[in-house]
mmCIF file of C-alpha atoms in Angstrom:
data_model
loop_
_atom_site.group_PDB
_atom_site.id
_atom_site.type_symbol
_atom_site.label_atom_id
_atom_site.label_comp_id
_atom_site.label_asym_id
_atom_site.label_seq_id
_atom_site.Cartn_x
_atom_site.Cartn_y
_atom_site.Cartn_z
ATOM 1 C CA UNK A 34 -9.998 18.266 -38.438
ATOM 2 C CA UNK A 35 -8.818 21.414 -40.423
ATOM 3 C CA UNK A 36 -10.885 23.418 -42.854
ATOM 4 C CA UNK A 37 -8.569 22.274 -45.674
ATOM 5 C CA UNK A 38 -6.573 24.471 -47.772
ATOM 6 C CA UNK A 39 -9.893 25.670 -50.132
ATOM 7 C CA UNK A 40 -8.695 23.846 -53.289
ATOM 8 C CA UNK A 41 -11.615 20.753 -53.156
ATOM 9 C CA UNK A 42 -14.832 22.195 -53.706
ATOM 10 C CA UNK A 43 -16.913 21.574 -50.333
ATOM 11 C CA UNK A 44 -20.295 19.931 -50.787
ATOM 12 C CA UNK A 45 -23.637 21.062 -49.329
ATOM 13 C CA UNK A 46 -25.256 19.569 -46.897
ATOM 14 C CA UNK A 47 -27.573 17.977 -48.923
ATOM 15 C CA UNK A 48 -24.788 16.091 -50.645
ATOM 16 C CA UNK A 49 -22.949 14.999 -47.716
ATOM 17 C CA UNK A 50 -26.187 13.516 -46.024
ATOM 18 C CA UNK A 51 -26.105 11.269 -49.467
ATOM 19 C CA UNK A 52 -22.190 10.163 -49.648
ATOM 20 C CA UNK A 53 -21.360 6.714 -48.044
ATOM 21 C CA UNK A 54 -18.880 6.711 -45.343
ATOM 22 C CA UNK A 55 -16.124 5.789 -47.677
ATOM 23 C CA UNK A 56 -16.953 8.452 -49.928
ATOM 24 C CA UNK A 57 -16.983 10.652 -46.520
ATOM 25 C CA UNK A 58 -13.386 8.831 -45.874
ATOM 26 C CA UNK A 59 -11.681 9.847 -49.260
ATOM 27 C CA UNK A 60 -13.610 13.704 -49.001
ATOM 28 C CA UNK A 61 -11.890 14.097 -45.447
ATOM 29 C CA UNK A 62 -8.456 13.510 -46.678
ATOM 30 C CA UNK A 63 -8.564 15.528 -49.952
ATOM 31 C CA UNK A 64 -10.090 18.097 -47.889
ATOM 32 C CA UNK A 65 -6.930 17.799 -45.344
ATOM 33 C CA UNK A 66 -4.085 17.303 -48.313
ATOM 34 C CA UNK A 67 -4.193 13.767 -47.171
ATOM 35 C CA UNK A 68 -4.093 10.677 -50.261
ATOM 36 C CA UNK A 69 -4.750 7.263 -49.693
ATOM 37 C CA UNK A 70 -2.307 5.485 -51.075
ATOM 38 C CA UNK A 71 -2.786 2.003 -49.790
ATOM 39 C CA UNK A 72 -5.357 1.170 -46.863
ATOM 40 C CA UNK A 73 -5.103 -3.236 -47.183
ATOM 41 C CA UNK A 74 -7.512 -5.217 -45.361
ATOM 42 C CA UNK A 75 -5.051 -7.661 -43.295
ATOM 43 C CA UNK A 76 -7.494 -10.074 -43.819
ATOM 44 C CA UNK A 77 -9.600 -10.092 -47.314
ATOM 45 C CA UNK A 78 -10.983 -13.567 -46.734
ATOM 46 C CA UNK A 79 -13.028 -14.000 -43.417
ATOM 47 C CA UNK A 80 -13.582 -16.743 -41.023
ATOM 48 C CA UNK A 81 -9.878 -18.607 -42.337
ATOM 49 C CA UNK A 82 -7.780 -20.490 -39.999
ATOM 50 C CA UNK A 83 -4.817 -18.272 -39.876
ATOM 51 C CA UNK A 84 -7.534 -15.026 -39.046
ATOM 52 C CA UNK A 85 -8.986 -17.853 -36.173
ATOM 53 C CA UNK A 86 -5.060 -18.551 -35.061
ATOM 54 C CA UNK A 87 -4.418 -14.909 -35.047
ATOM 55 C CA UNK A 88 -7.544 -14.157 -32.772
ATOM 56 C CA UNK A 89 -6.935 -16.799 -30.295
ATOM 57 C CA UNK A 90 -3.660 -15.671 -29.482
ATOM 58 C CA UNK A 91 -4.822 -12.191 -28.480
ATOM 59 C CA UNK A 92 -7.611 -13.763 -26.534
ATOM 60 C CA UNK A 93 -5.121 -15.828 -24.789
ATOM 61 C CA UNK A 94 -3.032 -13.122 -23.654
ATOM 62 C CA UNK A 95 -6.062 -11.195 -22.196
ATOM 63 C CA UNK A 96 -7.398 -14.668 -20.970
ATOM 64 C CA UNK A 97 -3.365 -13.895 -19.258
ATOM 65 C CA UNK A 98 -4.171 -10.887 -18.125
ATOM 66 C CA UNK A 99 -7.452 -11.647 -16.482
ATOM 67 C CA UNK A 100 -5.562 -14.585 -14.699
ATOM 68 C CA UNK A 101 -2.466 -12.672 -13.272
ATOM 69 C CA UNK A 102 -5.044 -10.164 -12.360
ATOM 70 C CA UNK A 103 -7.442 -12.447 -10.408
ATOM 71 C CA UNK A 104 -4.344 -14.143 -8.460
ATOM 72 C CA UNK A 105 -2.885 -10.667 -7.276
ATOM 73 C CA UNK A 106 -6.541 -9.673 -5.858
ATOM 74 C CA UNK A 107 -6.702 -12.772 -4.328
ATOM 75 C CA UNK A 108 -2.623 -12.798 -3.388
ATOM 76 C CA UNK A 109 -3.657 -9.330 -1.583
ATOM 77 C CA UNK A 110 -6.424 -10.022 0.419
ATOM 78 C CA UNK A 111 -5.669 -13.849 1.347
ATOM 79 C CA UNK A 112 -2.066 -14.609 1.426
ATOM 80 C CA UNK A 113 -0.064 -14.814 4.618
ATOM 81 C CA UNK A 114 1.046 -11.241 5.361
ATOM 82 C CA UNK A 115 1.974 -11.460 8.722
ATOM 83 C CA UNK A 116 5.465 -11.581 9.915
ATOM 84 C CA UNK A 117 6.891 -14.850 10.537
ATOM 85 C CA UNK A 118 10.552 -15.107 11.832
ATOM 86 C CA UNK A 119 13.447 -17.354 10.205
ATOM 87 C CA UNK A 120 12.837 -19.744 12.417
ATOM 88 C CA UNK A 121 9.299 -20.755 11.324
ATOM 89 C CA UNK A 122 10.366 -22.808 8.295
ATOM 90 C CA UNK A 123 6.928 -23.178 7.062
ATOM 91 C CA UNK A 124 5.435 -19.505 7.944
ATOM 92 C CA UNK A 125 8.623 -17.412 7.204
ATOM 93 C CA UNK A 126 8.775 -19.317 3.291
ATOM 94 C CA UNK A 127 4.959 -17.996 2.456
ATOM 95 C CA UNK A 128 5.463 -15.056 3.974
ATOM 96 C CA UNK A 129 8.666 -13.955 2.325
ATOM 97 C CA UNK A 130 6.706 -14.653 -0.704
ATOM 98 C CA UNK A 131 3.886 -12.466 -0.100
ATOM 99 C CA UNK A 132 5.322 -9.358 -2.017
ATOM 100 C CA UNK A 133 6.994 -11.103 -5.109
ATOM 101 C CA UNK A 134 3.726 -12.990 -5.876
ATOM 102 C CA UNK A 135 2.108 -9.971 -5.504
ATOM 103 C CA UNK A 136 4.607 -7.945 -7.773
ATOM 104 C CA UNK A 137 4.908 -10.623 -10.403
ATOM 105 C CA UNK A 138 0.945 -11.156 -10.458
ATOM 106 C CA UNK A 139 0.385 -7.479 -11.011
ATOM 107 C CA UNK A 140 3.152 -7.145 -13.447
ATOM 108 C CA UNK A 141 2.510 -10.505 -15.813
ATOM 109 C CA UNK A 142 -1.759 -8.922 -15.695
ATOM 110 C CA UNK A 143 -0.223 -5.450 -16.918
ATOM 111 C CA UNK A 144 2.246 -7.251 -19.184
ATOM 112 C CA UNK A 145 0.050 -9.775 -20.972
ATOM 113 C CA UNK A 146 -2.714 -6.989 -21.283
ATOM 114 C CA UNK A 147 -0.640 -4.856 -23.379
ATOM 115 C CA UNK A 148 1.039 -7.724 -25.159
ATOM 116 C CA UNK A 149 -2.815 -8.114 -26.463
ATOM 117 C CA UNK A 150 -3.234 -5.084 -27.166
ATOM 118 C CA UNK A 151 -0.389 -4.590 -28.957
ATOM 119 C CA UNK A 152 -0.868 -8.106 -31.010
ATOM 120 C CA UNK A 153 -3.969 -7.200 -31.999
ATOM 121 C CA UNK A 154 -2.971 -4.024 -33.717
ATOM 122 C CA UNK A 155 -0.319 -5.646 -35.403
ATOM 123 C CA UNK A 156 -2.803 -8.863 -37.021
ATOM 124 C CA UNK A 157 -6.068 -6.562 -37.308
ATOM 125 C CA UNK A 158 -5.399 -2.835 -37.853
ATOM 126 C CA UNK A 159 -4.437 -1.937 -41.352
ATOM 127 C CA UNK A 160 -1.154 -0.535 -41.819
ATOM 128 C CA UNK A 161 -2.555 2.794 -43.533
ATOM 129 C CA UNK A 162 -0.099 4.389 -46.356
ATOM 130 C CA UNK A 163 -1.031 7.688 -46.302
ATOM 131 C CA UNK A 164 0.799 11.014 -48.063
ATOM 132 C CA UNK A 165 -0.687 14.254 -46.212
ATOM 133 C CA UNK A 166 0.508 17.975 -47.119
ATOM 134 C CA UNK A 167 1.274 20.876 -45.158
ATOM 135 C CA UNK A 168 -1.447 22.867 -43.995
ATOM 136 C CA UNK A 169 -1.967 26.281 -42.168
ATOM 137 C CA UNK A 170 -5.438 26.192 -40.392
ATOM 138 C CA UNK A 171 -5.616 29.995 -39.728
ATOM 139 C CA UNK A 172 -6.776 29.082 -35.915
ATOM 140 C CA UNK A 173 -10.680 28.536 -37.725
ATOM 141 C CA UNK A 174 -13.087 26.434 -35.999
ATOM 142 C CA UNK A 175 -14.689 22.894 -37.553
ATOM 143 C CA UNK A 176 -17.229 23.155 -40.297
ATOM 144 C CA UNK A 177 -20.020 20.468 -40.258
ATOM 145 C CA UNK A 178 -18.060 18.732 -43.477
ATOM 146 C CA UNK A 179 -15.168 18.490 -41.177
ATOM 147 C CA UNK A 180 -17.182 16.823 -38.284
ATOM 148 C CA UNK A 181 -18.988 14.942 -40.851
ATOM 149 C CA UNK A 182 -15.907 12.930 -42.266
ATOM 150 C CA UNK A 183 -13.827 13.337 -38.999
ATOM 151 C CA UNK A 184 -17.180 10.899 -37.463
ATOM 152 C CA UNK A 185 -16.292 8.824 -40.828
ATOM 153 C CA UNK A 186 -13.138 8.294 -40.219
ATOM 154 C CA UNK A 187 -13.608 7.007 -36.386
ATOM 155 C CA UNK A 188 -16.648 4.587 -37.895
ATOM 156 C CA UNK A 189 -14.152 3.350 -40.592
ATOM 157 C CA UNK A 190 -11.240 2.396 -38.724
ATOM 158 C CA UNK A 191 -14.127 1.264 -36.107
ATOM 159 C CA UNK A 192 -14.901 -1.403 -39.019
ATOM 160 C CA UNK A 193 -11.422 -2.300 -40.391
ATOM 161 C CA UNK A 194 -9.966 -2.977 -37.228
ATOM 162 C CA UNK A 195 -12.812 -6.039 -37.419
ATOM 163 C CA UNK A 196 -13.065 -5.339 -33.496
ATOM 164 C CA UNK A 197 -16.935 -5.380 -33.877
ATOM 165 C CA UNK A 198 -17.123 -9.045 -35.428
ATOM 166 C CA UNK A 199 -14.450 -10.635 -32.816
ATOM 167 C CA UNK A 200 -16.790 -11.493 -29.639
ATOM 168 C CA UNK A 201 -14.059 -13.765 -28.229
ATOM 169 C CA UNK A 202 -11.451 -10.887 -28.237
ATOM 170 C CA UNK A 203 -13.595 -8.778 -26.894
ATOM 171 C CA UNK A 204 -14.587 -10.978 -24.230
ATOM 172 C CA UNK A 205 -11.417 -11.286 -23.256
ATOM 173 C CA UNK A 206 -9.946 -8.078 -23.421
ATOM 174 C CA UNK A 207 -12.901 -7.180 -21.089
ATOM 175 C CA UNK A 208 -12.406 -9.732 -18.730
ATOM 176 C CA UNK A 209 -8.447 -9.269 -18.593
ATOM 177 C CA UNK A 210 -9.188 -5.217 -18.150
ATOM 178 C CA UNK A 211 -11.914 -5.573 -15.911
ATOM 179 C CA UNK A 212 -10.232 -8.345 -13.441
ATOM 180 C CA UNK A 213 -6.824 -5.911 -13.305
ATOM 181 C CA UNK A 214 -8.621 -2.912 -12.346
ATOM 182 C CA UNK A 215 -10.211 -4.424 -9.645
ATOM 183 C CA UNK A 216 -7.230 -5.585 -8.598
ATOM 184 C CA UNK A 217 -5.987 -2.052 -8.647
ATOM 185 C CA UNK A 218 -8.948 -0.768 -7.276
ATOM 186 C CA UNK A 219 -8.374 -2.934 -4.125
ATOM 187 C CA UNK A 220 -4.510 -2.522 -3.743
ATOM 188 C CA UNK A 221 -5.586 1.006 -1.853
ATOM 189 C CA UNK A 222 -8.041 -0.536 -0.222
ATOM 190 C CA UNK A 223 -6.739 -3.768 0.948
ATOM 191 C CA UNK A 224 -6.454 -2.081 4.393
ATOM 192 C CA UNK A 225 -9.758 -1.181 5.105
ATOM 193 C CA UNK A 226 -10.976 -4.977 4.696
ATOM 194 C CA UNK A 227 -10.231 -6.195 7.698
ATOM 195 C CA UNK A 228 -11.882 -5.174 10.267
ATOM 196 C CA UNK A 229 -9.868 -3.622 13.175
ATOM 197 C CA UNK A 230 -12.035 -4.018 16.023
ATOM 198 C CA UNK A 231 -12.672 -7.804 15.225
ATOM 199 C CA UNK A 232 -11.237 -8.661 18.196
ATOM 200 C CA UNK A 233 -11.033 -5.820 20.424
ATOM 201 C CA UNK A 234 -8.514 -7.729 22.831
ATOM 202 C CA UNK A 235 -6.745 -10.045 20.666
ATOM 203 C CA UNK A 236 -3.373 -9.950 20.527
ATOM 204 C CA UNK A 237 -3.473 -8.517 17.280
ATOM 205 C CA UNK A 238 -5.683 -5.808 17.715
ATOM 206 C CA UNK A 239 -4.936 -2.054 16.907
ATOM 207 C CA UNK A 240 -5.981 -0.969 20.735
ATOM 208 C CA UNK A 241 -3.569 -2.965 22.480
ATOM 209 C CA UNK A 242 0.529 -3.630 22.019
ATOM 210 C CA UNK A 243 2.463 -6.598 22.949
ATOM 211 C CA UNK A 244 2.053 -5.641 27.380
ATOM 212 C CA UNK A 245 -1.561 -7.234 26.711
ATOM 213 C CA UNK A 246 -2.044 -10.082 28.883
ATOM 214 C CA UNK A 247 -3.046 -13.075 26.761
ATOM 215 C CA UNK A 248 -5.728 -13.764 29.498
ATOM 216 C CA UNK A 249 -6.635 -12.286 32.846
ATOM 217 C CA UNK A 250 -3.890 -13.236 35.615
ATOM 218 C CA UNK A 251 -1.143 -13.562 33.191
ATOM 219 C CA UNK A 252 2.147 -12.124 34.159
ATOM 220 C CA UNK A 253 4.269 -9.783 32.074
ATOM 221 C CA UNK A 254 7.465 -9.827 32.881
ATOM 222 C CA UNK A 255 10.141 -6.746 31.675
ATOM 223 C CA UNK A 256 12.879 -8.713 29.364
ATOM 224 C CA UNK A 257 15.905 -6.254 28.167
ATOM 225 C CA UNK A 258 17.357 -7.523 25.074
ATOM 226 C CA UNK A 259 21.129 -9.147 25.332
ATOM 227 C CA UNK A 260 21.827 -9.852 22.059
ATOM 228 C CA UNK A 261 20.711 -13.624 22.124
ATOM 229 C CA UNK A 262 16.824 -13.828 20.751
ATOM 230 C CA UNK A 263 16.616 -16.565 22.752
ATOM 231 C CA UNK A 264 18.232 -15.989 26.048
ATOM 232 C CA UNK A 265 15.582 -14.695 28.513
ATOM 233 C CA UNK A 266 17.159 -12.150 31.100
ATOM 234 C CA UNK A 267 14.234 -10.584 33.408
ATOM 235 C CA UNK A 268 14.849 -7.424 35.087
ATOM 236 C CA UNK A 269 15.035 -6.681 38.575
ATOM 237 C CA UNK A 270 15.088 -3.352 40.654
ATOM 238 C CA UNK A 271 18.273 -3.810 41.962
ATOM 239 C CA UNK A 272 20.004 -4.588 38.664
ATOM 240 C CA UNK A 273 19.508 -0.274 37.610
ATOM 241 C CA UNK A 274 21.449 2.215 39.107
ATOM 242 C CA UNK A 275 19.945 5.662 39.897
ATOM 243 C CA UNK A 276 19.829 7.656 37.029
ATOM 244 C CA UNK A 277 20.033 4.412 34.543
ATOM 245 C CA UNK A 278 17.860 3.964 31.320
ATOM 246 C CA UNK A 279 16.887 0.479 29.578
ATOM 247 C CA UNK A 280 14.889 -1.257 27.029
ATOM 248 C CA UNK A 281 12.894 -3.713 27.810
ATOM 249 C CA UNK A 282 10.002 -5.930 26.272
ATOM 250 C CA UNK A 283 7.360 -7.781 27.827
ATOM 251 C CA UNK A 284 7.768 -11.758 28.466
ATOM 252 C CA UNK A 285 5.565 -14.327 29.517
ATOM 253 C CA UNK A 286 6.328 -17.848 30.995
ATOM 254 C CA UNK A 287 4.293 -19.811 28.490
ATOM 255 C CA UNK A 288 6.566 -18.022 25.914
ATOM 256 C CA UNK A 289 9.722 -19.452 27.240
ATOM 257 C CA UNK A 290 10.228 -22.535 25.045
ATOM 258 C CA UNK A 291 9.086 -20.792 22.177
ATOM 259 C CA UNK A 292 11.927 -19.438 20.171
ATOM 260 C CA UNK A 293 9.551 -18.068 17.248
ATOM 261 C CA UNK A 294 7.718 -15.941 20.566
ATOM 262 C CA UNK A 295 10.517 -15.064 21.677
ATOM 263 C CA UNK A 296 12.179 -13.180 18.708
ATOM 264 C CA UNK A 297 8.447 -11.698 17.962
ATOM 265 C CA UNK A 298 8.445 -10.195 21.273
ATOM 266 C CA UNK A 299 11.613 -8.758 20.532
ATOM 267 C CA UNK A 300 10.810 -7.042 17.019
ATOM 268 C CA UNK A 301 7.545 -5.975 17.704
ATOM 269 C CA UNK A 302 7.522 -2.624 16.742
ATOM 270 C CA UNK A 303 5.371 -1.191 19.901
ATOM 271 C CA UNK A 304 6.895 -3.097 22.264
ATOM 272 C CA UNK A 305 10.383 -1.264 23.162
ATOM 273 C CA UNK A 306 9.552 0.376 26.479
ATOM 274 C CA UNK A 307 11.972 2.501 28.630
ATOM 275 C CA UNK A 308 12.900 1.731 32.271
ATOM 276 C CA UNK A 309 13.890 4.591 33.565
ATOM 277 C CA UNK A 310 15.510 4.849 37.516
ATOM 278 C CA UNK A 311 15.342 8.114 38.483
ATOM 279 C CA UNK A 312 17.706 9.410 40.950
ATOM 280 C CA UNK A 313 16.200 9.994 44.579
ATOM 281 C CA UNK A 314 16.423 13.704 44.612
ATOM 282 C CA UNK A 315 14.701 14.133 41.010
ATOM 283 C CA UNK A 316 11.927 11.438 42.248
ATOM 284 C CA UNK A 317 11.156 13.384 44.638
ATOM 285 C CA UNK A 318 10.217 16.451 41.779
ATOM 286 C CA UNK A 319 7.632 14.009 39.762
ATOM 287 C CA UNK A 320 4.773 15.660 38.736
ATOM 288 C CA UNK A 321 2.220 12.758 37.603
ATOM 289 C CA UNK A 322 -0.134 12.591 35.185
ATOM 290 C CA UNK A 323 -3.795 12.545 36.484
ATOM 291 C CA UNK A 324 -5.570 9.013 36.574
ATOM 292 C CA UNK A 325 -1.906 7.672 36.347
ATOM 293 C CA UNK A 326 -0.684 8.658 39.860
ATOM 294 C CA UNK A 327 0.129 4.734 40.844
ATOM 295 C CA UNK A 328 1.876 3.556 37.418
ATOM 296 C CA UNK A 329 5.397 3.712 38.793
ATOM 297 C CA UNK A 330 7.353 1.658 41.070
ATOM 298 C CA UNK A 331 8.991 3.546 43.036
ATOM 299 C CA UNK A 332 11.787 5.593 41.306
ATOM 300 C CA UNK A 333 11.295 3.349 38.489
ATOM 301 C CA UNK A 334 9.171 4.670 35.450
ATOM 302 C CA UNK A 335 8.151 2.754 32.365
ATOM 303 C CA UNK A 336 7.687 4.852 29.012
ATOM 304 C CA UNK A 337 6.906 4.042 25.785
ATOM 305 C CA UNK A 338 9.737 4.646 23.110
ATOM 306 C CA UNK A 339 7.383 5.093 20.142
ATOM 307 C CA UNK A 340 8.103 9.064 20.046
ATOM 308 C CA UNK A 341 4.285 10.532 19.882
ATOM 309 C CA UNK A 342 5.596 13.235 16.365
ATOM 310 C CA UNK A 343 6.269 10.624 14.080
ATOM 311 C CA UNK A 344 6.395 7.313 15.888
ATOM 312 C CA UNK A 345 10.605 6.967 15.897
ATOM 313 C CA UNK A 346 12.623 5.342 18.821
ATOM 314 C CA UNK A 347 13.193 8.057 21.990
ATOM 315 C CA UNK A 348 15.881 6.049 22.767
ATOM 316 C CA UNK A 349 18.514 8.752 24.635
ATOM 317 C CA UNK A 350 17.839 9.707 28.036
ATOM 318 C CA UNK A 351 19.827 12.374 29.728
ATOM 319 C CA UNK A 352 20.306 11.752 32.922
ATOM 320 C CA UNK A 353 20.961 15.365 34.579
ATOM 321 C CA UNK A 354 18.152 17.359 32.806
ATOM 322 C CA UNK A 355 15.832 14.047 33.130
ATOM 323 C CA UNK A 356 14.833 14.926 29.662
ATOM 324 C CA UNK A 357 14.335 12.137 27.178
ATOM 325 C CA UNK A 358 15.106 12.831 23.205
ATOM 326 C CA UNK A 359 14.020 11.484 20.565
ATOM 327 C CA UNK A 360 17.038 11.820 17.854
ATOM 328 C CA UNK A 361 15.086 11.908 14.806
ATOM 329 C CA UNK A 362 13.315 15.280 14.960
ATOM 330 C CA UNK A 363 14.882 16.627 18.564
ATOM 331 C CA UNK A 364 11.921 15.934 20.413
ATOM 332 C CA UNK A 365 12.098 16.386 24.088
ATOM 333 C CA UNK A 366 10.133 15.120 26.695
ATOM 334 C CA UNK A 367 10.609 15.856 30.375
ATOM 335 C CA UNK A 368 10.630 12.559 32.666
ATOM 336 C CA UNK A 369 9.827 14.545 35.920
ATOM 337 C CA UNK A 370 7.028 15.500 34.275
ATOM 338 C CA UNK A 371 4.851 12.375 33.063
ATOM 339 C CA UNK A 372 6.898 12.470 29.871
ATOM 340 C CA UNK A 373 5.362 15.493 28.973
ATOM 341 C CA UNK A 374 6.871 17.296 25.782
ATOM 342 C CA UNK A 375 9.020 20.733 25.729
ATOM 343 C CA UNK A 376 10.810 21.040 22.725
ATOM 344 C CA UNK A 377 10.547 20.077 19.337
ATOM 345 C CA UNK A 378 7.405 18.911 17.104
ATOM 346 C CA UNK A 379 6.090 15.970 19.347
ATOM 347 C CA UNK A 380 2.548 17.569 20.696
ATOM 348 C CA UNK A 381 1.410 14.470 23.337
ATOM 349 C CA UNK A 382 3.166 12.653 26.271
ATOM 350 C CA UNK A 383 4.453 9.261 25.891
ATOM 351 C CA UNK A 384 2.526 7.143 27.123
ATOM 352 C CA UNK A 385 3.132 5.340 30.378
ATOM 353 C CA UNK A 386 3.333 1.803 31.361
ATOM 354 C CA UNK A 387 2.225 1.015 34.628
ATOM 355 C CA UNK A 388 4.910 -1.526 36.449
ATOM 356 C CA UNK A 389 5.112 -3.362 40.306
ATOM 357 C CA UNK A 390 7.507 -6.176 41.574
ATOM 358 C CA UNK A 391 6.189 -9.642 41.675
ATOM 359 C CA UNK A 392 6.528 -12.130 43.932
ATOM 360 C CA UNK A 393 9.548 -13.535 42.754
ATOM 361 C CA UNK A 394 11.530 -10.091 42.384
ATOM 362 C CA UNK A 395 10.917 -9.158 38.974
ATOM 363 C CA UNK A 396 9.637 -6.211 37.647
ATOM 364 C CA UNK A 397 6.383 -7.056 35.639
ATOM 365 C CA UNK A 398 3.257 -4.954 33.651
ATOM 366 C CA UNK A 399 0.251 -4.327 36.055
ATOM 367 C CA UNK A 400 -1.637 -4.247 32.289
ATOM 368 C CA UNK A 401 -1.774 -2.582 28.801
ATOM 369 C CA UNK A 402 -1.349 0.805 28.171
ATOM 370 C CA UNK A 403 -4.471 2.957 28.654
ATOM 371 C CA UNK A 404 -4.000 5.340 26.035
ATOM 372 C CA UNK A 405 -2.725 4.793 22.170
ATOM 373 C CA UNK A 406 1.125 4.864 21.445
ATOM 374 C CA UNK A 407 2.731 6.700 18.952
ATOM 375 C CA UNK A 408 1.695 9.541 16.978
ATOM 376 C CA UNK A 409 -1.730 8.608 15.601
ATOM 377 C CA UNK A 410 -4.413 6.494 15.768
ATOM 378 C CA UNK A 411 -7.982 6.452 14.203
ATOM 379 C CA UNK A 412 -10.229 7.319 18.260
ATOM 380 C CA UNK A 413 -7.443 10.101 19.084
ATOM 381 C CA UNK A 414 -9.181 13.461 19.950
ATOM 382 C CA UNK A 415 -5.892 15.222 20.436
#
């Protein structure tokens, strides 16, 4: 508050330890060129229906809030957030809901809190009429009469705005502000509640990708992609020529009949792997990574095509250098060379799948791969 313009006489200290806080009110507006002109109480009679009315609408929108606010936390951490394809009528419909409930529960809580807000300064606050003059404060600090009936001023509006006497507002604005901060609070958080390592071989766990046998004995078989979801075409040796490239995914039998499996296998995003055939004369040049000398079949190598930089598709392979790029960032990783990088910002190999022929003539997974894919993950040392 300013040190007024020096025309009101300033009290001592004395006197303004014996004024009342409206006497404070008026002193701190002559003092500041400000006049009261008109400061109505919206309410003069207490406790009448209209003033009840009035107060049970504002606790209803924060009674709103608190609501809206309460579903989203519970939306977040509970709903079904786990892709379902089209073709799971039941599990694709909640699903494709989990984000609008989430973004109409958050916005109706943030809504219907300031609606109350809002409505309550419009029924409770007095509309103040107030005429102030100009003043130049010279850049002086606050006297103690200045504190004294700036603290008035806080205390009266304090008491006009009748927020002390209304429990059931208060109540409720608590309860709606409360409930949509925790939501808020947990929206950051929301991925630390489950707990990764839960189930350290399920097939939903962080450690392993879709090439995890579902149990031991289980057969992986390499799938490429034909355009169908549903059409299962297995790979064999013979069906690459030397120097040939595809993506493939892992299948299983049991999965066969399942068209819902079948598309998940297929979007997965650390499933794409590359089959690579090399030719005989660059085989014959592979340098292999140590503890992964028996991963290959052959001139057949399986890599993943989660690009270790940034985790985008290395989905170009170039045949006479052997190198495989990743088009996003120009990553390069040499295929004679475990997959090694040597160019661009990619620091770690890809990571190798380890692949034999089964019985039948298919090219299948021996197992998982051993390390992470991709370019981070929460036990990487390097």
């Amino acid at each position: 508050m300013s040190s007024g313009n020096g025309s009101e006489p300033r009290p001592t200290d004395e006197e303004l330890s014996a004024m009342s806080r409206e006497e404070l009110l008026r002193l701190g507006g002559k003092l500041d060129g400000v006049e009261i002109v008109n400061y109505p109480d919206p309410w003069p009679v207490k406790g009448t229906k209209a003033e009840k009315r009035a107060e049970r609408a504002v606790a209803l929108w924060f009674l709103i809030a608190a609501l809206a606010g309460a579903a989203f936390f519970a939306a977040l951490i509970w709903w079904p957030w786990q892709f379902e394809p089209p073709g799971n009528q039941d599990g694709y419909f909640w699903y494709s809901l989990y984000t609008p409930v989430l973004g109409v529960t958050l916005g109706v809580s943030v809504l219907a809190l300031a609606i109350g807000v809002l409505l309550y300064s419009k029924r409770f606050i007095p509309a103040e009429l107030a005429v102030q003059q100009r003043t130049d404060n010279m850049g002086e600090g606050s006297a103690e009469v200045d504190r004294k009936t700036f603290v008035a001023h806080l205390a009266d509006a304090g008491e006009r705005s009748t927020i002390g006497r209304r429990s059931l507002i208060k109540r409720s604005a608590g309860l709606g502000a409360g409930v949509l901060g925790l939501g808020t609070v947990a929206l950051p958080l929301a991925g630390f509640i489950e707990n990764p390592w839960k189930d350290a071989n399920g097939k939903d766990s962080l450690a392993h990708t879709g090439w995890q046998p579902a149990f031991p004995g289980e057969v992986v078989y390499l799938r490429r992609h034909t355009g169908d979801f549903g059409e299962v075409s297995l790979v064999r040796p013979e069906d690459l020529d030397a120097g040939a490239m595809e993506t493939v995914y892992p299948f299983r039998e049991s999965e066969r009949d399942d068209h819902d499996a079948l598309v998940h296998a297929l979007k997965r995003s650390d499933n794409p792997v590359m089959l690579i055939r090399l030719r005989p004369d660059d085989a014959a040049k592979v340098v292999k990574r140590k503890g992964q000398e028996d991963f290959n079949y052959g001139d057949y190598y399986a890599y993943t095509k989660i690009c270790s930089h940034v985790g985008c598709p290395t989905s170009l392979y170039e045949q006479q250098t052997n190198r495989i790029l990743c088009p996003c960032h120009q990553s390069q990783f040499d295929a004679l060379q475990y997959a090694k990088p040597v160019f661009g910002p990619a620091t770690r190999a890809l990571a190798q799948l380890p692949i034999t022929v089964h019985s039948d003539g298919y090219l299948i997974a021996r197992h998982d791969f051993i390390e992470p894919i991709g370019p981070g993950f929460w036990e990487r040392k390097s």
